[in-house]
Coordinates of C-alpha atoms and ligand atoms in Angstrom, one line a residue:
X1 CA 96.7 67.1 73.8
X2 CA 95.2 70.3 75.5
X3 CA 91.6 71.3 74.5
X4 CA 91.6 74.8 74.4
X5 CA 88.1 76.4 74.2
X6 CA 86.7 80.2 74.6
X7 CA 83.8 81.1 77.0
X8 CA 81.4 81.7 73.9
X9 CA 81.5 78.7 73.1
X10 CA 78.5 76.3 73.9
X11 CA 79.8 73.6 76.5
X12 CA 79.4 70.5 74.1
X13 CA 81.7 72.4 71.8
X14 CA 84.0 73.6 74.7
X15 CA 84.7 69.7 75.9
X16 CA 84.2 67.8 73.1
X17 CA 86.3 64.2 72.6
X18 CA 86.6 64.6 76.4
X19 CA 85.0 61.9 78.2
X20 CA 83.1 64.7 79.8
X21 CA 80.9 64.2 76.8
X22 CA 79.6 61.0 77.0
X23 CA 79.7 61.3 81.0
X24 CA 82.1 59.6 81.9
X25 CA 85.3 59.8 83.7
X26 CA 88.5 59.3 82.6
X27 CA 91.7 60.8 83.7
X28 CA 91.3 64.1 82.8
X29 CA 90.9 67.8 84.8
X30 CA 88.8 70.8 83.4
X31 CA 90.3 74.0 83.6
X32 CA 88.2 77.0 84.1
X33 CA 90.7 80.2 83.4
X34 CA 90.8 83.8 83.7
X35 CA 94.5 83.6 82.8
X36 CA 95.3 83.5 78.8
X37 CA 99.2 83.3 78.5
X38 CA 101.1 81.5 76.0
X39 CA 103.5 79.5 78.7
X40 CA 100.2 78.2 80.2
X41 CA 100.0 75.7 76.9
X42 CA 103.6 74.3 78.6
X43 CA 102.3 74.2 81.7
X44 CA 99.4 72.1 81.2
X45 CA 101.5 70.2 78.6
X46 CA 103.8 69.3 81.6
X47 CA 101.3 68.2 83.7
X48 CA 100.1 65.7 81.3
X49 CA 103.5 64.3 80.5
X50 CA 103.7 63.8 84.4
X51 CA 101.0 62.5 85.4
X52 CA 99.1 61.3 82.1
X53 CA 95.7 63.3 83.4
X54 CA 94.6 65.7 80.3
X55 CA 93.5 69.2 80.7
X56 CA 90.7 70.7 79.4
X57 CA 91.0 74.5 79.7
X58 CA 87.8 76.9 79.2
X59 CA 88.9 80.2 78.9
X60 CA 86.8 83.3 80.0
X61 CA 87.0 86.0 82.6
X62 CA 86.9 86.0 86.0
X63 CA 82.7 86.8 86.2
X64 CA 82.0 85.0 83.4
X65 CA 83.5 81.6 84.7
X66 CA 81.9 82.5 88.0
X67 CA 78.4 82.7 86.1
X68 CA 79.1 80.0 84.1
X69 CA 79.9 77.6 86.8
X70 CA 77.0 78.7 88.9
X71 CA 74.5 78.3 86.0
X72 CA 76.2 75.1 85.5
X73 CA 75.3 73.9 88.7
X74 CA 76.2 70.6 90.1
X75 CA 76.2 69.4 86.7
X76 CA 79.4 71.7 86.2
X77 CA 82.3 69.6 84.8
X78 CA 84.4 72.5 86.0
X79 CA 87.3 71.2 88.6
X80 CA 89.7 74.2 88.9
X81 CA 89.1 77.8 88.5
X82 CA 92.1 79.7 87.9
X83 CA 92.3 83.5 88.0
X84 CA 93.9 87.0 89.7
X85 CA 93.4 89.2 92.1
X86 CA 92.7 87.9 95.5
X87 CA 89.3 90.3 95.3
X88 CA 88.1 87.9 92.3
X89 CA 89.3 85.0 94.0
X90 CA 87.5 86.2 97.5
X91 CA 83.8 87.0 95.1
X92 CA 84.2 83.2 94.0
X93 CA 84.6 81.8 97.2
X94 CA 82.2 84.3 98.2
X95 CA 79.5 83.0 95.4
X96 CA 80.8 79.1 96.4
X97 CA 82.9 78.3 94.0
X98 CA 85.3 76.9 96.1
X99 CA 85.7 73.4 98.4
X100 CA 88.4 73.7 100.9
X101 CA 90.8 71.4 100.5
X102 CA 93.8 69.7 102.4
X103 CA 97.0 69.5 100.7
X104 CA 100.1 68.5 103.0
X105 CA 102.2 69.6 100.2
X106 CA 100.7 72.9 98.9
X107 CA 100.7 73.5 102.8
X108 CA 104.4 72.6 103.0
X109 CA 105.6 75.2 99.5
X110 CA 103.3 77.9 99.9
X111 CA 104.0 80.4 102.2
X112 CA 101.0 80.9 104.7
X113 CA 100.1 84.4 103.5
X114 CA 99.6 82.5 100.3
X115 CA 96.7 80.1 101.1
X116 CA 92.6 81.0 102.1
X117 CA 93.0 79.6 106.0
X118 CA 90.2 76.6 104.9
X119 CA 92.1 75.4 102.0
X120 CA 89.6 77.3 98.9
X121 CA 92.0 78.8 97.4
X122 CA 96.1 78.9 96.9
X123 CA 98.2 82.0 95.4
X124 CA 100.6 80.4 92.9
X125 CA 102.6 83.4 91.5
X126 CA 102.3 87.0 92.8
X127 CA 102.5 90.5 91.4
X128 CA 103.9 94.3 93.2
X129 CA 101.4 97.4 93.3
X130 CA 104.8 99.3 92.3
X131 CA 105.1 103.1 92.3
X132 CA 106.8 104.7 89.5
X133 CA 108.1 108.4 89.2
X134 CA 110.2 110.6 86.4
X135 CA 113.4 110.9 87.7
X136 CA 114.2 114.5 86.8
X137 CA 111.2 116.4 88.9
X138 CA 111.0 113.1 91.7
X139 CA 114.0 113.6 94.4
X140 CA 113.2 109.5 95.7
X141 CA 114.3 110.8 99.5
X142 CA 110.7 112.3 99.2
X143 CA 108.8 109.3 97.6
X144 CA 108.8 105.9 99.5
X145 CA 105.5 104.7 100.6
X146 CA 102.1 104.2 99.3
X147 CA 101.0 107.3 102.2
X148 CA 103.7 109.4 100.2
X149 CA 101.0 109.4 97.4
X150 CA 98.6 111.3 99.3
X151 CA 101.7 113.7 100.8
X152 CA 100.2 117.6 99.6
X153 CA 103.8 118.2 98.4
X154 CA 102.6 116.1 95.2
X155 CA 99.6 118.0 94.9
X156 CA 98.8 117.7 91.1
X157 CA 101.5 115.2 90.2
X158 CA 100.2 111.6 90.6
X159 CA 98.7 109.4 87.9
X160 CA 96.5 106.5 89.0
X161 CA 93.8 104.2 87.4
X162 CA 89.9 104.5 88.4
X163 CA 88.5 103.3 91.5
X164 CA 86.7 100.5 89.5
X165 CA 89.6 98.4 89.0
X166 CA 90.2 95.5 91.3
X167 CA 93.8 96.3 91.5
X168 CA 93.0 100.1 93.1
X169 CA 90.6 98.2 95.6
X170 CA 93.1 95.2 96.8
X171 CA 95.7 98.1 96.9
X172 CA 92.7 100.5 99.4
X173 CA 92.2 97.3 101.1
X174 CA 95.4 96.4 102.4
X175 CA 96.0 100.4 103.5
X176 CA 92.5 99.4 105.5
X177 CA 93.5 96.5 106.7
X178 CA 97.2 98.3 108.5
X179 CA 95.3 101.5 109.3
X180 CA 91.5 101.2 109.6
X181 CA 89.1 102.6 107.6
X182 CA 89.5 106.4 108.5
X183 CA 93.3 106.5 107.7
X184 CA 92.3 104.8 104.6
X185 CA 89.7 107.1 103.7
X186 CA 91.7 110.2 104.7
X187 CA 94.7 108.6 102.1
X188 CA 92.1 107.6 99.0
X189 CA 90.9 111.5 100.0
X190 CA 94.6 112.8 99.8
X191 CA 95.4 110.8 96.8
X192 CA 92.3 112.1 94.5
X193 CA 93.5 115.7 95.7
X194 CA 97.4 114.8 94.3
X195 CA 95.9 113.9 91.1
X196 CA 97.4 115.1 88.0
X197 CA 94.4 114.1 85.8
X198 CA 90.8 112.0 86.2
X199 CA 91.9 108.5 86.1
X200 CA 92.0 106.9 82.6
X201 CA 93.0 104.0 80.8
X202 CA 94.8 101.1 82.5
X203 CA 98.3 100.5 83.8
X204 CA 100.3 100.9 81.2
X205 CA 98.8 104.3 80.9
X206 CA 100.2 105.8 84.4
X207 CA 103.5 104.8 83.5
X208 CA 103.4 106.2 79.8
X209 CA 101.4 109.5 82.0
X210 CA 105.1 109.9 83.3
X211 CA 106.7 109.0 80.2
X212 CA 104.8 111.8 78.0
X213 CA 105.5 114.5 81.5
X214 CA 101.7 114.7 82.1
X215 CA 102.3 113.2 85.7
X216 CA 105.3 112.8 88.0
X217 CA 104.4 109.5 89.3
X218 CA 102.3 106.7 88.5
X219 CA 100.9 103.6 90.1
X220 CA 100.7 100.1 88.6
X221 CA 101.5 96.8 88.8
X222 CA 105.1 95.9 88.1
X223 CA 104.6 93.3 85.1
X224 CA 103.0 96.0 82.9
X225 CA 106.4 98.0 83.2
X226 CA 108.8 95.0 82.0
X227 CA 106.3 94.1 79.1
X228 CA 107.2 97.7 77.7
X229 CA 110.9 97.2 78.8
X230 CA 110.9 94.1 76.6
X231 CA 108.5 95.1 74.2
X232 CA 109.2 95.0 70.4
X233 CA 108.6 98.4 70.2
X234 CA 111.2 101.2 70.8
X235 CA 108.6 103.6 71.7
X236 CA 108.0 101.4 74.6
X237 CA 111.3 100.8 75.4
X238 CA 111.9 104.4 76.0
X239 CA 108.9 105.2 77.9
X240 CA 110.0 102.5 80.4
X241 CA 113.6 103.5 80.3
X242 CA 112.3 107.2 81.2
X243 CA 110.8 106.4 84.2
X244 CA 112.2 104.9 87.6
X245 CA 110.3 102.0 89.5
X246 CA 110.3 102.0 93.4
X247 CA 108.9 99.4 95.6
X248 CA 107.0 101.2 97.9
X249 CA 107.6 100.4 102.2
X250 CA 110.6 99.0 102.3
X251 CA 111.0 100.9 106.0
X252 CA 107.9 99.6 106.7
X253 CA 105.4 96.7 106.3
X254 CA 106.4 96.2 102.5
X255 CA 105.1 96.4 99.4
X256 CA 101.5 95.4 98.4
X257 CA 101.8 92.3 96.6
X258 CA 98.6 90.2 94.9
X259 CA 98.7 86.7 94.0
X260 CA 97.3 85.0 90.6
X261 CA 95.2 81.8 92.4
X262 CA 93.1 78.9 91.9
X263 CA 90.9 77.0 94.1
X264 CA 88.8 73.3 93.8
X265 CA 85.9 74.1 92.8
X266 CA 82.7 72.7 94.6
X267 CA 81.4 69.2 93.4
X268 CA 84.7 68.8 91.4
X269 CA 84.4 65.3 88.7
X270 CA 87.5 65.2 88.9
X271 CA 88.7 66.3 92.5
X272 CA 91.8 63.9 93.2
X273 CA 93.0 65.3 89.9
X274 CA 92.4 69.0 90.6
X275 CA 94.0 68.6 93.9
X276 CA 96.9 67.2 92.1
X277 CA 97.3 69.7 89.5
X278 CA 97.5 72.4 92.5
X279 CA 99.9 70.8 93.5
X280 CA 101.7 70.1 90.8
X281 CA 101.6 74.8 90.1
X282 CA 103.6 74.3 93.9
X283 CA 106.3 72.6 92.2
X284 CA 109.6 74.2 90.7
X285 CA 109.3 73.6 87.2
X286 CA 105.5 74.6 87.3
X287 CA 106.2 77.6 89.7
X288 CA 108.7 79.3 86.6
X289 CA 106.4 78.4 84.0
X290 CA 103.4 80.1 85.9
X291 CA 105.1 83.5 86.7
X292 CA 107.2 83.7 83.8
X293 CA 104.2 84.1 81.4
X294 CA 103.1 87.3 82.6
X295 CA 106.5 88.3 84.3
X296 CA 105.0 87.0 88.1
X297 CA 107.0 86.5 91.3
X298 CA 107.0 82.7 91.8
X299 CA 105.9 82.1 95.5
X300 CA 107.8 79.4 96.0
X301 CA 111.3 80.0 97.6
X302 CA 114.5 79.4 95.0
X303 CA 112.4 79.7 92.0
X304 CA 113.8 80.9 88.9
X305 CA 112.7 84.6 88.1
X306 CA 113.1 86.6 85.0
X307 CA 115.9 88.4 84.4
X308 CA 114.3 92.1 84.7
X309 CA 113.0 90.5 88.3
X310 CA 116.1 89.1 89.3
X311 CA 118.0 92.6 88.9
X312 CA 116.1 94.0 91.1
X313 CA 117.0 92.0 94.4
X314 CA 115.2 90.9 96.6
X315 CA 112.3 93.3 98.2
X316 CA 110.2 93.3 100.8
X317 CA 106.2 92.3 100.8
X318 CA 103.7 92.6 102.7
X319 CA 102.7 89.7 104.4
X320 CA 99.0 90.2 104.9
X321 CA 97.2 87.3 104.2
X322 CA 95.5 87.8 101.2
X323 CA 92.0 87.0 102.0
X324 CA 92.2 90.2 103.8
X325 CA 92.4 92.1 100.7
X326 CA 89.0 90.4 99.4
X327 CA 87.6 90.7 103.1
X328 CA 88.0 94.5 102.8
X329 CA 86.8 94.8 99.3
X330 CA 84.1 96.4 99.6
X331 CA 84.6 99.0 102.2
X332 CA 87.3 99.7 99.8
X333 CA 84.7 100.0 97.3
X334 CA 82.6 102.3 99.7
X335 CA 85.4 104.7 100.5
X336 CA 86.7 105.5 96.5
X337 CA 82.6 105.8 96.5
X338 CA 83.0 108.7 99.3
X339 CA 85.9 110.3 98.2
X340 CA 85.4 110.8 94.6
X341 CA 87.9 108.6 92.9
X342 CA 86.0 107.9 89.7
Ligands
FE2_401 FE1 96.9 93.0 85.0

């Protein structure tokens, strides 16, 4: 069985029947989540049947867990923490969250660009920064790069969330990281000037901003477009079927991609167990179940996608190591500061 519990709840609740209670330890690993999708429940399901270890999953976001865990103190039963970004996953380490850890096998599947160099963390499914654009105003010769955004032929045309979101900032930091911090802050400059509104309203938003002809393109991430594709809705549907998805830098480095993660956390109970349920996300059947629930790109090679993923080919990414992205945080920060991008 899988305890389920939600931040606000007090820890005795949270764990309760676990042997965490009554201190002791038993074959069991506590989850400490940012991600809340329904395949997780399979997930965790399947890593009992396999390896008969129950999981205890405390839900909560990314800060909050990080709080939590740190007011916890070594008395933390937490083991794993689970969450997205690699900017969030660079603050934990960066509070000491994370142990490193050695792991022949998650060193064997995951792809180097997909592991913190000591072991503190491991990208398990990963997601595109994709650019989107209204077919009838956008001729796509004109539109293929992230730097295209910030072109003055788009002046007034481009839809993009505020500066505050992680995803903006990973995105800033990996233009940082393959031009330095003056071609970055002369593109976050030229991209505020291109803008068709002040940025509002998440993801989904941009894309609808093309949708509704308010902008021309739109940036977001490339799981919020196939949630309206397959949404119940047929509002949704046609805003998604209105608009064309690109993946930016295919001539080039690639596209910016971002991992969803988790890491052993510091004085881990239950270590050997959360070593083994890292490994166990590095396997096949957990790899599908991990990206499918928010429509993520497994990282491991020969993974099954989703359909909507698997029509569109392969693409290329951009290998920067993702610890990078966290690294340049907040200069990112700094420079949307500069420029004005609210
Ligand atoms: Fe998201």
């Amino acid at each position: 069985m899988i305890k389920h519990a939600r931040l606000a709840l007090p820890l005795a609740v949270a764990m309760a029947g676990s042997a965490l209670a009554s201190g002791v330890a038993a074959d069991e690993v506590n989850l400490y989540s940012a991600r809340h999708y329904d395949s997780d429940e399979a997930l965790y399901q399947a890593f009992t049947e396999e390896t008969g270890i129950e999981v205890n999953v405390l839900e909560g976001d990314s800060d909050q867990l990080i709080e939590r865990i740190q007011r916890e103190g070594v008395a933390s039963p937490a083991d794993v923490m689970i969450t997205v970004d690699a900017g969030r996953l660079w603050r934990a380490e960066q509070e000491g969250i994370f142990q490193g850890i050695e792991s022949e096998m998650l060193a064997e599947r995951l792809p180097e660009s997909m592991r913190h160099p000591e072991g503190k963390w491991f990208g398990f499914s990963q997601r595109a920064r994709a650019i989107f654009y209204n077919p009838e105003t956008i001729d796509p010769s004109q539109l293929s790069s992230y730097e295209d955004l910030a072109d003055p032929a788009f002046e007034g045309q481009v839809c993009i969330r505020s500066s505050n979101n992680i995803y903006n900032q990973s995105l800033l930091a990996s233009l940082i990281a393959h031009h330095g911090e003056e071609e970055a802050e002369a593109w976050a400059q030229g991209v505020v000037d291109n803008m068709a509104r002040d940025p509002e309203g998440g993801d989904t938003d941009q894309i609808r901003g093309v949708a509704s002809g308010e902008c021309d393109i739109a940036v977001a991430n490339h799981y919020y477009y196939v949630r309206l594709l397959k949404s119940d809705d047929a509002a949704d549907r046609e805003v998604a079927e209105s608009v064309e998805i690109l993946f930016p830098n295919q001539d080039g480095r690639g596209t910016h991609v971002n991992v969803g993660g988790a890491g052993v956390v510091e004085g881990a109970p239950n270590e050997e167990n959360a070593i083994r349920f890292l490994e166990f996300l590095a396997s096949d059947q957990a790899q599908e179940l991990f990206a499918a629930g928010n429509y993520e790109f497994p990282v491991v090679e020969g993974v099954a996608k989703d359909e909507v993923l698997e029509s569109w080919g392969d693409f290329k990414k951009d290998e920067l190591n993702v610890s990078e992205l966290g690294e340049n945080n907040p200069e990112a920060v700094r420079i949307f500061d500069r420029v004005g991008w609210r």
